[in-house]
PDB file of C-alpha atoms and ligand atoms in Angstrom:
ATOM      1  CA  MET A   1       7.678  -0.507  17.340  1.00 86.00           C
ATOM      2  CA  SER A   2       8.226   0.849  13.332  1.00 93.00           C
ATOM      3  CA  VAL A   3       7.219  -0.364  10.382  1.00 98.00           C
ATOM      4  CA  LEU A   4       9.680  -0.599   7.702  1.00 98.00           C
ATOM      5  CA  ILE A   5       8.326   0.401   3.711  1.00 98.00           C
ATOM      6  CA  VAL A   6       9.716  -0.414   0.759  1.00 98.00           C
ATOM      7  CA  GLY A   7       8.031   0.487  -2.737  1.00 98.00           C
ATOM      8  CA  SER A   8       7.750   3.244  -5.586  1.00 98.00           C
ATOM      9  CA  THR A   9       8.445   6.755  -4.980  1.00 98.00           C
ATOM     10  CA  ALA A  10       6.883   8.390  -7.651  1.00 98.00           C
ATOM     11  CA  LEU A  11       5.428  11.995  -9.405  1.00 98.00           C
ATOM     12  CA  ASP A  12       2.231  10.875 -10.358  1.00 98.00           C
ATOM     13  CA  SER A  13       0.185  12.409 -13.449  1.00 98.00           C
ATOM     14  CA  ILE A  14      -3.256  11.990 -12.845  1.00 98.00           C
ATOM     15  CA  LYS A  15      -6.190  12.850 -15.114  1.00 97.00           C
ATOM     16  CA  THR A  16      -9.795  12.550 -14.038  1.00 96.00           C
ATOM     17  CA  PRO A  17     -13.056  13.584 -15.932  1.00 94.00           C
ATOM     18  CA  LYS A  18     -13.062  16.204 -13.558  1.00 92.00           C
ATOM     19  CA  ALA A  19      -9.305  17.640 -14.000  1.00 95.00           C
ATOM     20  CA  GLU A  20      -5.904  16.891 -14.704  1.00 96.00           C
ATOM     21  CA  ASN A  21      -2.730  17.204 -11.888  1.00 97.00           C
ATOM     22  CA  PRO A  22       0.485  16.648 -12.914  1.00 97.00           C
ATOM     23  CA  ARG A  23       4.070  15.825 -11.070  1.00 97.00           C
ATOM     24  CA  LEU A  24       2.026  14.804  -8.224  1.00 98.00           C
ATOM     25  CA  LEU A  25       3.996  12.667  -5.062  1.00 98.00           C
ATOM     26  CA  GLY A  26       2.948   9.922  -5.596  1.00 98.00           C
ATOM     27  CA  GLY A  27       3.941   5.949  -5.757  1.00 98.00           C
ATOM     28  CA  SER A  28       2.811   3.328  -3.609  1.00 98.00           C
ATOM     29  CA  ALA A  29       5.595   3.724  -0.991  1.00 98.00           C
ATOM     30  CA  SER A  30       4.727   7.396  -0.407  1.00 98.00           C
ATOM     31  CA  HIS A  31       1.297   6.683   0.182  1.00 98.00           C
ATOM     32  CA  ALA A  32       1.498   3.599   2.528  1.00 99.00           C
ATOM     33  CA  ALA A  33       4.297   5.332   4.261  1.00 98.00           C
ATOM     34  CA  VAL A  34       2.360   8.678   5.040  1.00 98.00           C
ATOM     35  CA  ALA A  35      -0.702   6.329   6.018  1.00 99.00           C
ATOM     36  CA  ALA A  36       1.547   4.468   8.333  1.00 98.00           C
ATOM     37  CA  SER A  37       2.634   7.583   9.832  1.00 98.00           C
ATOM     38  CA  PHE A  38      -0.505   8.557  11.861  1.00 98.00           C
ATOM     39  CA  PHE A  39       0.047   5.570  13.926  1.00 98.00           C
ATOM     40  CA  ALA A  40       4.063   4.866  14.263  1.00 98.00           C
ATOM     41  CA  PRO A  41       6.955   5.748  13.321  1.00 98.00           C
ATOM     42  CA  VAL A  42       7.742   4.818   9.619  1.00 98.00           C
ATOM     43  CA  LYS A  43      11.408   4.054   7.880  1.00 98.00           C
ATOM     44  CA  LEU A  44      10.950   4.720   4.499  1.00 98.00           C
ATOM     45  CA  VAL A  45      13.218   2.787   1.550  1.00 98.00           C
ATOM     46  CA  GLY A  46      12.998   3.880  -2.044  1.00 98.00           C
ATOM     47  CA  VAL A  47      14.929   5.832  -4.492  1.00 98.00           C
ATOM     48  CA  VAL A  48      14.214   9.374  -6.326  1.00 98.00           C
ATOM     49  CA  GLY A  49      16.015  11.118  -8.998  1.00 98.00           C
ATOM     50  CA  GLU A  50      17.616  14.812  -8.723  1.00 97.00           C
ATOM     51  CA  ASP A  51      13.959  16.538  -9.891  1.00 97.00           C
ATOM     52  CA  PHE A  52      12.439  15.320  -7.002  1.00 98.00           C
ATOM     53  CA  PRO A  53      10.577  18.571  -5.339  1.00 98.00           C
ATOM     54  CA  LYS A  54      12.524  19.519  -2.443  1.00 97.00           C
ATOM     55  CA  LYS A  55       8.777  20.306  -0.771  1.00 98.00           C
ATOM     56  CA  TYR A  56       8.220  16.633  -1.151  1.00 98.00           C
ATOM     57  CA  VAL A  57      10.974  15.615   0.601  1.00 98.00           C
ATOM     58  CA  ALA A  58       9.674  18.062   3.712  1.00 98.00           C
ATOM     59  CA  LEU A  59       6.243  17.012   3.176  1.00 98.00           C
ATOM     60  CA  TYR A  60       7.488  13.622   4.341  1.00 98.00           C
ATOM     61  CA  LYS A  61       9.199  14.694   6.726  1.00 98.00           C
ATOM     62  CA  LYS A  62       6.236  16.545   8.137  1.00 98.00           C
ATOM     63  CA  HIS A  63       4.950  12.977   9.249  1.00 98.00           C
ATOM     64  CA  GLY A  64       7.942  12.133  10.826  1.00 98.00           C
ATOM     65  CA  ILE A  65       9.031   9.367   8.163  1.00 98.00           C
ATOM     66  CA  ASP A  66      12.531   7.779   8.281  1.00 98.00           C
ATOM     67  CA  LEU A  67      14.722   8.945   5.374  1.00 98.00           C
ATOM     68  CA  THR A  68      17.670   7.173   5.611  1.00 97.00           C
ATOM     69  CA  GLY A  69      16.806   5.016   3.410  1.00 98.00           C
ATOM     70  CA  LEU A  70      15.306   7.201   0.393  1.00 98.00           C
ATOM     71  CA  GLN A  71      18.801   7.059  -1.945  1.00 97.00           C
ATOM     72  CA  ILE A  72      18.420  10.385  -4.227  1.00 97.00           C
ATOM     73  CA  GLN A  73      20.425   9.683  -7.945  1.00 97.00           C
ATOM     74  CA  PRO A  74      21.270  10.948 -10.769  1.00 97.00           C
ATOM     75  CA  GLY A  75      18.548  10.590 -13.480  1.00 97.00           C
ATOM     76  CA  LYS A  76      14.955  11.483 -13.272  1.00 98.00           C
ATOM     77  CA  THR A  77      12.320  10.573 -10.827  1.00 98.00           C
ATOM     78  CA  PHE A  78       9.790   7.364 -11.727  1.00 98.00           C
ATOM     79  CA  HIS A  79       7.002   9.322 -13.354  1.00 98.00           C
ATOM     80  CA  TRP A  80       3.620   7.310 -13.943  1.00 98.00           C
ATOM     81  CA  ALA A  81       0.549   8.883 -15.438  1.00 98.00           C
ATOM     82  CA  GLY A  82      -2.859   7.252 -15.455  1.00 97.00           C
ATOM     83  CA  GLU A  83      -6.494   8.526 -16.754  1.00 98.00           C
ATOM     84  CA  TYR A  84      -9.905   7.429 -15.054  1.00 97.00           C
ATOM     85  CA  GLU A  85     -13.193   6.970 -16.511  1.00 95.00           C
ATOM     86  CA  LEU A  86     -16.455   8.327 -15.070  1.00 92.00           C
ATOM     87  CA  ASN A  87     -17.038   5.350 -13.070  1.00 91.00           C
ATOM     88  CA  MET A  88     -13.590   5.302 -11.081  1.00 90.00           C
ATOM     89  CA  ASN A  89     -13.103   1.832 -10.789  1.00 87.00           C
ATOM     90  CA  ASN A  90     -11.659   2.125 -14.340  1.00 90.00           C
ATOM     91  CA  ARG A  91      -8.285   2.911 -14.915  1.00 94.00           C
ATOM     92  CA  ARG A  92      -5.797   3.286 -17.568  1.00 95.00           C
ATOM     93  CA  THR A  93      -1.957   3.950 -17.193  1.00 96.00           C
ATOM     94  CA  LEU A  94      -0.922   6.532 -20.089  1.00 96.00           C
ATOM     95  CA  THR A  95       2.880   6.335 -19.172  1.00 95.00           C
ATOM     96  CA  THR A  96       5.530   4.630 -16.947  1.00 96.00           C
ATOM     97  CA  GLU A  97       8.670   6.450 -17.190  1.00 97.00           C
ATOM     98  CA  LEU A  98      11.062   4.101 -14.626  1.00 96.00           C
ATOM     99  CA  GLY A  99      13.698   6.639 -14.359  1.00 97.00           C
ATOM    100  CA  VAL A 100      16.280   5.991 -11.455  1.00 98.00           C
ATOM    101  CA  PHE A 101      13.865   2.815 -10.894  1.00 95.00           C
ATOM    102  CA  GLU A 102      15.490   1.024 -13.438  1.00 93.00           C
ATOM    103  CA  LYS A 103      19.083   0.394 -12.028  1.00 93.00           C
ATOM    104  CA  PHE A 104      17.416   0.802  -8.073  1.00 95.00           C
ATOM    105  CA  THR A 105      18.672  -1.746  -5.451  1.00 94.00           C
ATOM    106  CA  PRO A 106      16.980  -1.254  -1.922  1.00 94.00           C
ATOM    107  CA  HIS A 107      19.987  -1.514   0.316  1.00 93.00           C
ATOM    108  CA  LEU A 108      19.062  -1.324   3.841  1.00 97.00           C
ATOM    109  CA  PRO A 109      20.507   0.751   6.631  1.00 97.00           C
ATOM    110  CA  GLU A 110      21.751  -1.291   9.419  1.00 96.00           C
ATOM    111  CA  LYS A 111      19.173  -0.393  11.848  1.00 95.00           C
ATOM    112  CA  HIS A 112      16.733  -0.753   9.337  1.00 98.00           C
ATOM    113  CA  LYS A 113      17.518  -4.883   8.657  1.00 97.00           C
ATOM    114  CA  LYS A 114      16.008  -5.315  12.346  1.00 96.00           C
ATOM    115  CA  SER A 115      12.493  -3.664  12.024  1.00 97.00           C
ATOM    116  CA  PRO A 116       9.861  -6.511  13.424  1.00 97.00           C
ATOM    117  CA  PHE A 117       7.016  -4.842  10.512  1.00 98.00           C
ATOM    118  CA  VAL A 118       7.733  -4.885   6.850  1.00 98.00           C
ATOM    119  CA  LEU A 119       5.806  -3.509   4.286  1.00 98.00           C
ATOM    120  CA  LEU A 120       6.765  -4.445   0.770  1.00 98.00           C
ATOM    121  CA  ALA A 121       4.587  -2.409  -1.024  1.00 98.00           C
ATOM    122  CA  ASN A 122       4.138  -2.706  -5.029  1.00 97.00           C
ATOM    123  CA  ILE A 123       7.146  -2.781  -6.763  1.00 97.00           C
ATOM    124  CA  ALA A 124       8.958  -5.426  -8.603  1.00 96.00           C
ATOM    125  CA  PRO A 125       9.139  -8.777  -7.265  1.00 98.00           C
ATOM    126  CA  ALA A 126      12.780  -9.258  -7.128  1.00 97.00           C
ATOM    127  CA  LEU A 127      13.761  -6.185  -5.316  1.00 97.00           C
ATOM    128  CA  GLN A 128      10.710  -7.384  -2.681  1.00 98.00           C
ATOM    129  CA  HIS A 129      12.906 -10.387  -2.372  1.00 98.00           C
ATOM    130  CA  HIS A 130      16.056  -8.773  -2.084  1.00 97.00           C
ATOM    131  CA  VAL A 131      14.688  -6.604   0.449  1.00 98.00           C
ATOM    132  CA  LEU A 132      13.399  -9.865   2.532  1.00 98.00           C
ATOM    133  CA  ASP A 133      17.535 -11.154   2.029  1.00 98.00           C
ATOM    134  CA  GLN A 134      18.823  -8.329   4.158  1.00 98.00           C
ATOM    135  CA  MET A 135      16.512  -8.534   7.114  1.00 97.00           C
ATOM    136  CA  ASN A 136      17.082  -9.865  10.206  1.00 96.00           C
ATOM    137  CA  LYS A 137      13.943 -12.184  11.466  1.00 94.00           C
ATOM    138  CA  PRO A 138      11.390  -9.870  11.437  1.00 97.00           C
ATOM    139  CA  LYS A 139       7.925 -10.321  13.077  1.00 97.00           C
ATOM    140  CA  PHE A 140       5.389  -9.760  10.386  1.00 98.00           C
ATOM    141  CA  VAL A 141       6.155  -9.257   6.743  1.00 98.00           C
ATOM    142  CA  VAL A 142       3.370  -8.494   4.845  1.00 98.00           C
ATOM    143  CA  ALA A 143       3.917  -8.066   0.525  1.00 98.00           C
ATOM    144  CA  ASP A 144       1.199  -5.943  -1.868  1.00 98.00           C
ATOM    145  CA  THR A 145       1.728  -6.411  -5.911  1.00 97.00           C
ATOM    146  CA  MET A 146      -0.168  -5.117  -9.020  1.00 96.00           C
ATOM    147  CA  ASP A 147      -0.886  -6.516 -11.960  1.00 94.00           C
ATOM    148  CA  LEU A 148       2.259  -5.774 -14.192  1.00 95.00           C
ATOM    149  CA  TRP A 149       4.111  -8.211 -11.828  1.00 97.00           C
ATOM    150  CA  LEU A 150       1.418 -11.086 -12.801  1.00 97.00           C
ATOM    151  CA  ASN A 151       2.143 -10.497 -16.529  1.00 97.00           C
ATOM    152  CA  ILE A 152       5.951 -10.162 -16.322  1.00 97.00           C
ATOM    153  CA  ALA A 153       7.564 -11.700 -13.155  1.00 97.00           C
ATOM    154  CA  LEU A 154       5.267 -14.220 -12.286  1.00 98.00           C
ATOM    155  CA  GLU A 155       7.854 -16.725 -11.038  1.00 98.00           C
ATOM    156  CA  ASP A 156       9.422 -14.232  -8.709  1.00 98.00           C
ATOM    157  CA  LEU A 157       6.399 -13.038  -7.232  1.00 98.00           C
ATOM    158  CA  VAL A 158       4.766 -17.038  -6.628  1.00 98.00           C
ATOM    159  CA  GLY A 159       8.463 -17.013  -4.669  1.00 98.00           C
ATOM    160  CA  LEU A 160       7.699 -14.153  -2.755  1.00 98.00           C
ATOM    161  CA  ILE A 161       4.307 -15.445  -1.372  1.00 98.00           C
ATOM    162  CA  LYS A 162       5.643 -18.142   0.062  1.00 98.00           C
ATOM    163  CA  ARG A 163       8.271 -15.957   2.296  1.00 98.00           C
ATOM    164  CA  VAL A 164       5.331 -13.459   3.568  1.00 98.00           C
ATOM    165  CA  ASP A 165       3.231 -13.376   6.570  1.00 98.00           C
ATOM    166  CA  GLY A 166       0.607 -11.316   4.744  1.00 98.00           C
ATOM    167  CA  PHE A 167      -0.100 -11.425   1.076  1.00 98.00           C
ATOM    168  CA  VAL A 168      -2.295  -8.042  -0.392  1.00 98.00           C
ATOM    169  CA  LEU A 169      -3.705  -8.174  -3.849  1.00 98.00           C
ATOM    170  CA  ASN A 170      -6.989  -6.893  -5.338  1.00 96.00           C
ATOM    171  CA  ASP A 171      -9.916  -8.693  -6.668  1.00 96.00           C
ATOM    172  CA  SER A 172      -9.125  -8.819 -10.458  1.00 95.00           C
ATOM    173  CA  GLU A 173      -5.198  -9.964  -9.393  1.00 97.00           C
ATOM    174  CA  ALA A 174      -6.725 -12.780  -7.403  1.00 98.00           C
ATOM    175  CA  HIS A 175      -8.548 -13.779 -10.236  1.00 97.00           C
ATOM    176  CA  GLN A 176      -5.744 -13.588 -12.465  1.00 97.00           C
ATOM    177  CA  LEU A 177      -3.543 -15.574 -10.403  1.00 98.00           C
ATOM    178  CA  THR A 178      -5.562 -18.364  -9.191  1.00 98.00           C
ATOM    179  CA  LYS A 179      -8.040 -18.714 -12.057  1.00 97.00           C
ATOM    180  CA  GLU A 180     -11.008 -18.285  -9.705  1.00 97.00           C
ATOM    181  CA  ASP A 181     -13.907 -16.112 -10.117  1.00 94.00           C
ATOM    182  CA  ASN A 182     -15.354 -16.706  -6.423  1.00 97.00           C
ATOM    183  CA  VAL A 183     -13.377 -14.740  -4.036  1.00 97.00           C
ATOM    184  CA  PHE A 184     -13.582 -17.537  -1.230  1.00 97.00           C
ATOM    185  CA  ALA A 185     -12.364 -19.873  -3.133  1.00 98.00           C
ATOM    186  CA  ALA A 186      -9.390 -17.785  -4.613  1.00 98.00           C
ATOM    187  CA  LEU A 187      -8.286 -16.998  -1.032  1.00 98.00           C
ATOM    188  CA  LYS A 188      -8.474 -20.763  -0.334  1.00 98.00           C
ATOM    189  CA  LYS A 189      -6.001 -21.130  -3.458  1.00 98.00           C
ATOM    190  CA  LEU A 190      -3.872 -18.149  -2.009  1.00 98.00           C
ATOM    191  CA  HIS A 191      -3.179 -19.214   1.324  1.00 98.00           C
ATOM    192  CA  LYS A 192      -2.073 -23.020  -0.360  1.00 97.00           C
ATOM    193  CA  MET A 193       0.544 -20.761  -1.716  1.00 98.00           C
ATOM    194  CA  GLY A 194       1.994 -20.166   1.319  1.00 97.00           C
ATOM    195  CA  PRO A 195       0.725 -16.847   3.442  1.00 98.00           C
ATOM    196  CA  LYS A 196      -0.900 -17.218   6.520  1.00 98.00           C
ATOM    197  CA  TYR A 197      -3.183 -13.954   6.450  1.00 98.00           C
ATOM    198  CA  VAL A 198      -4.796 -13.208   2.789  1.00 98.00           C
ATOM    199  CA  ILE A 199      -5.875 -10.003   2.164  1.00 98.00           C
ATOM    200  CA  ILE A 200      -8.054  -9.324  -1.208  1.00 98.00           C
ATOM    201  CA  LYS A 201      -8.889  -5.572  -1.479  1.00 98.00           C
ATOM    202  CA  LYS A 202     -12.461  -5.089  -3.865  1.00 96.00           C
ATOM    203  CA  GLY A 203     -12.129  -1.113  -3.807  1.00 93.00           C
ATOM    204  CA  SER A 204     -14.990   0.850  -2.882  1.00 93.00           C
ATOM    205  CA  HIS A 205     -16.817  -2.222  -1.338  1.00 95.00           C
ATOM    206  CA  GLY A 206     -13.937  -3.268   0.932  1.00 97.00           C
ATOM    207  CA  SER A 207     -11.894  -5.946   1.644  1.00 98.00           C
ATOM    208  CA  ILE A 208     -12.078  -9.466   2.642  1.00 98.00           C
ATOM    209  CA  LEU A 209      -9.479 -11.219   5.135  1.00 98.00           C
ATOM    210  CA  SER A 210      -8.664 -14.547   5.472  1.00 98.00           C
ATOM    211  CA  GLY A 211      -6.358 -16.004   8.415  1.00 98.00           C
ATOM    212  CA  PRO A 212      -6.088 -18.628  11.391  1.00 98.00           C
ATOM    213  CA  ASP A 213      -9.542 -17.015  12.673  1.00 97.00           C
ATOM    214  CA  GLY A 214     -11.357 -17.758   9.210  1.00 97.00           C
ATOM    215  CA  PHE A 215     -13.256 -14.633   7.235  1.00 98.00           C
ATOM    216  CA  PHE A 216     -13.180 -10.941   8.359  1.00 98.00           C
ATOM    217  CA  ILE A 217     -15.288  -8.902   6.041  1.00 97.00           C
ATOM    218  CA  CYS A 218     -13.530  -5.334   6.232  1.00 98.00           C
ATOM    219  CA  PRO A 219     -15.939  -2.259   5.043  1.00 97.00           C
ATOM    220  CA  ALA A 220     -14.820   0.797   2.897  1.00 97.00           C
ATOM    221  CA  TYR A 221     -16.088   4.132   4.816  1.00 98.00           C
ATOM    222  CA  PRO A 222     -19.095   5.725   2.582  1.00 97.00           C
ATOM    223  CA  LEU A 223     -18.126   8.128   0.543  1.00 97.00           C
ATOM    224  CA  HIS A 224     -20.079  10.603  -1.076  1.00 95.00           C
ATOM    225  CA  LYS A 225     -17.236  11.940  -3.818  1.00 94.00           C
ATOM    226  CA  VAL A 226     -14.165  10.506  -4.862  1.00 95.00           C
ATOM    227  CA  VAL A 227     -12.298  12.526  -6.057  1.00 97.00           C
ATOM    228  CA  ASP A 228      -9.101  10.151  -7.104  1.00 97.00           C
ATOM    229  CA  PRO A 229      -8.875   7.139  -5.862  1.00 97.00           C
ATOM    230  CA  THR A 230      -4.678   6.552  -6.867  1.00 98.00           C
ATOM    231  CA  GLY A 231      -2.923   5.489  -3.938  1.00 98.00           C
ATOM    232  CA  ALA A 232      -5.890   3.936  -1.910  1.00 98.00           C
ATOM    233  CA  GLY A 233      -4.678   0.165  -1.538  1.00 98.00           C
ATOM    234  CA  ASP A 234      -1.248   1.816  -0.970  1.00 98.00           C
ATOM    235  CA  SER A 235      -2.811   3.605   1.834  1.00 98.00           C
ATOM    236  CA  PHE A 236      -5.207   1.291   3.047  1.00 98.00           C
ATOM    237  CA  VAL A 237      -2.500  -1.719   3.504  1.00 98.00           C
ATOM    238  CA  GLY A 238       0.024   0.965   4.821  1.00 98.00           C
ATOM    239  CA  GLY A 239      -2.616   2.089   7.826  1.00 98.00           C
ATOM    240  CA  MET A 240      -3.099  -1.571   8.565  1.00 98.00           C
ATOM    241  CA  MET A 241       0.678  -1.982   8.855  1.00 98.00           C
ATOM    242  CA  GLY A 242       0.830   1.414  10.837  1.00 98.00           C
ATOM    243  CA  TYR A 243      -1.654   0.495  13.483  1.00 98.00           C
ATOM    244  CA  LEU A 244      -0.343  -2.959  13.880  1.00 98.00           C
ATOM    245  CA  SER A 245       3.015  -2.580  14.871  1.00 97.00           C
ATOM    246  CA  THR A 246       2.119  -0.417  17.885  1.00 96.00           C
ATOM    247  CA  ALA A 247      -1.369  -1.960  18.981  1.00 97.00           C
ATOM    248  CA  LYS A 248      -0.562  -3.880  22.397  1.00 96.00           C
ATOM    249  CA  GLY A 249      -1.091  -7.367  22.031  1.00 95.00           C
ATOM    250  CA  ASP A 250      -0.075 -10.012  18.859  1.00 96.00           C
ATOM    251  CA  VAL A 251      -1.302  -9.329  14.790  1.00 98.00           C
ATOM    252  CA  ARG A 252      -4.097 -11.935  15.334  1.00 98.00           C
ATOM    253  CA  LYS A 253      -5.493 -10.246  18.192  1.00 98.00           C
ATOM    254  CA  ASN A 254      -5.247  -6.918  15.684  1.00 98.00           C
ATOM    255  CA  ILE A 255      -5.331  -7.753  12.259  1.00 98.00           C
ATOM    256  CA  ARG A 256      -9.166  -7.129  12.275  1.00 98.00           C
ATOM    257  CA  LYS A 257      -9.113  -3.418  13.798  1.00 98.00           C
ATOM    258  CA  ALA A 258      -6.109  -2.796  11.732  1.00 98.00           C
ATOM    259  CA  MET A 259      -7.741  -3.408   8.436  1.00 98.00           C
ATOM    260  CA  VAL A 260     -10.354  -0.988  10.001  1.00 98.00           C
ATOM    261  CA  TYR A 261      -7.968   1.885  10.513  1.00 98.00           C
ATOM    262  CA  GLY A 262      -6.270   0.756   6.927  1.00 98.00           C
ATOM    263  CA  SER A 263     -10.003   1.473   5.156  1.00 98.00           C
ATOM    264  CA  VAL A 264     -10.644   4.638   7.082  1.00 98.00           C
ATOM    265  CA  THR A 265      -7.427   5.916   6.073  1.00 98.00           C
ATOM    266  CA  ALA A 266      -7.560   4.914   2.232  1.00 98.00           C
ATOM    267  CA  ALA A 267     -11.105   6.861   2.513  1.00 98.00           C
ATOM    268  CA  PHE A 268      -9.151  10.234   3.174  1.00 98.00           C
ATOM    269  CA  CYS A 269      -6.871   9.319  -0.273  1.00 98.00           C
ATOM    270  CA  CYS A 270      -9.744   9.186  -2.407  1.00 98.00           C
ATOM    271  CA  GLU A 271     -10.855  12.489  -1.393  1.00 98.00           C
ATOM    272  CA  GLY A 272      -8.200  14.405  -3.002  1.00 97.00           C
ATOM    273  CA  PHE A 273      -5.553  13.911  -5.601  1.00 98.00           C
ATOM    274  CA  GLY A 274      -2.396  12.384  -4.883  1.00 98.00           C
ATOM    275  CA  LEU A 275      -1.327  12.733  -1.247  1.00 98.00           C
ATOM    276  CA  ASN A 276      -3.381  16.104  -0.736  1.00 97.00           C
ATOM    277  CA  GLN A 277      -5.977  14.852   1.688  1.00 98.00           C
ATOM    278  CA  THR A 278      -3.927  12.253   3.369  1.00 98.00           C
ATOM    279  CA  THR A 279      -1.298  14.914   3.848  1.00 98.00           C
ATOM    280  CA  LYS A 280      -4.221  17.012   5.758  1.00 97.00           C
ATOM    281  CA  THR A 281      -6.017  14.798   8.124  1.00 98.00           C
ATOM    282  CA  THR A 282      -4.993  13.636  11.421  1.00 98.00           C
ATOM    283  CA  ARG A 283      -5.054  10.700  14.284  1.00 98.00           C
ATOM    284  CA  LYS A 284      -8.684  12.330  15.806  1.00 98.00           C
ATOM    285  CA  ASN A 285     -10.429  12.698  12.352  1.00 98.00           C
ATOM    286  CA  ILE A 286      -9.193   9.027  11.618  1.00 98.00           C
ATOM    287  CA  ASP A 287     -10.277   7.823  14.812  1.00 98.00           C
ATOM    288  CA  VAL A 288     -13.673   9.732  14.390  1.00 98.00           C
ATOM    289  CA  ARG A 289     -14.185   7.836  10.965  1.00 98.00           C
ATOM    290  CA  VAL A 290     -13.625   4.737  12.688  1.00 98.00           C
ATOM    291  CA  ARG A 291     -16.147   5.620  14.811  1.00 98.00           C
ATOM    292  CA  GLU A 292     -18.982   6.079  12.665  1.00 98.00           C
ATOM    293  CA  LEU A 293     -18.088   2.986  10.709  1.00 97.00           C
ATOM    294  CA  GLU A 294     -18.540   0.897  13.700  1.00 96.00           C
ATOM    295  CA  ALA A 295     -22.042   1.880  14.124  1.00 97.00           C
ATOM    296  CA  ILE A 296     -22.887   1.732  10.680  1.00 96.00           C
ATOM    297  CA  THR A 297     -22.019  -2.164  10.616  1.00 95.00           C
ATOM    298  CA  ARG A 298     -22.603  -2.882  13.861  1.00 94.00           C
ATOM    299  CA  PHE A 299     -25.436  -5.700  14.137  1.00 91.00           C
TER     300      PHE A 299
HETATM  301  P1  LIG B 301      -2.879   2.061  -6.814  1.00 51.20           P
HETATM  302  O1  LIG B 301      -3.706   3.342  -7.307  1.00 51.20           O
HETATM  303  O2  LIG B 301      -3.136   1.247  -5.101  1.00 51.20           O
HETATM  304  O3  LIG B 301      -2.533   0.819  -7.596  1.00 51.20           O
HETATM  305  O4  LIG B 301      -1.425   2.786  -6.762  1.00 51.20           O
HETATM  306  C1  LIG B 301      -1.165   3.519  -7.733  1.00 51.20           C
HETATM  307  C2  LIG B 301       0.502   3.988  -7.147  1.00 51.20           C
HETATM  308  O5  LIG B 301       1.232   2.954  -7.445  1.00 51.20           O
HETATM  309  C3  LIG B 301       0.700   5.473  -7.997  1.00 51.20           C
HETATM  310  O6  LIG B 301       1.009   6.259  -6.871  1.00 51.20           O
HETATM  311  C4  LIG B 301       2.412   4.969  -9.072  1.00 51.20           C
HETATM  312  O7  LIG B 301       2.982   5.354  -8.741  1.00 51.20           O
HETATM  313  C5  LIG B 301       2.417   3.622  -8.038  1.00 51.20           C
HETATM  314  N1  LIG B 301       2.933   2.998  -9.463  1.00 51.20           N
HETATM  315  C6  LIG B 301       2.719   2.699 -10.865  1.00 51.20           C
HETATM  316  N2  LIG B 301       3.052   1.738 -11.444  1.00 51.20           N
HETATM  317  C7  LIG B 301       4.151   0.936 -10.893  1.00 51.20           C
HETATM  318  C8  LIG B 301       5.107   0.102 -10.800  1.00 51.20           C
HETATM  319  N3  LIG B 301       5.052  -0.503 -11.711  1.00 51.20           N
HETATM  320  N4  LIG B 301       5.660  -0.050  -9.610  1.00 51.20           N
HETATM  321  C9  LIG B 301       5.733   0.623  -8.544  1.00 51.20           C
HETATM  322  N5  LIG B 301       4.245   1.455  -8.294  1.00 51.20           N
HETATM  323  C10 LIG B 301       3.577   1.460  -9.148  1.00 51.20           C
END
């Protein structure tokens, strides 16, 4: 089964204390789609401008990503610039140039409307709603978000949370949304807002799932060097959805393992700028790290 991924398709300019890299392939949907492609066929829905480099289209294609839903509009591709501190958990946004994103309406090609697995990667919640309105009874829908939407589109976001099976957010967003400092109390409140599965991402400290079978603490792969964590969250949820969509059995049975695969895929993302390392890895490399993670967390 394939996974449909809708989100931002961007050019990212990233500055770390060690280096600076302009106009890399980025965006929530790009990171999620490449991550998911190691496990399942992926359909990408997004928008880019006429300036979008052909080499990036080729990169999507190299990963077998279906681009029928990728619109190319007159104007400039969404451009995001961010800068990291020495502690890579701290990042500030330098620039957000919406470009063609400003007038973007995601239109789903007919064949996309029946996709069983849908990832609404980070994008304005109104657009996430618009995608769901076009879907024909999807089996499992997960939405991701960011603090910006909590600040400027809270009502839309709260409405969206009611409509999805799974909701993914990071710990500071969970705190902002629920006013709870304690992560388990926050999970309880998030369930009351609608979704059956809630995942709180905690960066290099892994993630926590709360679902019908209780909690699951998913570790992060222990990296000794992080080059650029941009897109790690998107890679995590993309890898998880890719794995889920092809695993035998139902979501309830597979979600823990899917998170571990997502976590390992996200670690590859952190080892290079933008998508540089993720695109170089293989399913075999991912499997090796999953086994390592299993060995160091078993007791
Ligand atoms: P993450 O590191 O998981 O927070 O994701 C970083 C990605 O989010 C980058 O590739 C950006 O292009 C993308 N991004 C940044 N701001 C926005 C926004 N306002 N809407 C959608 N995507 C964004």
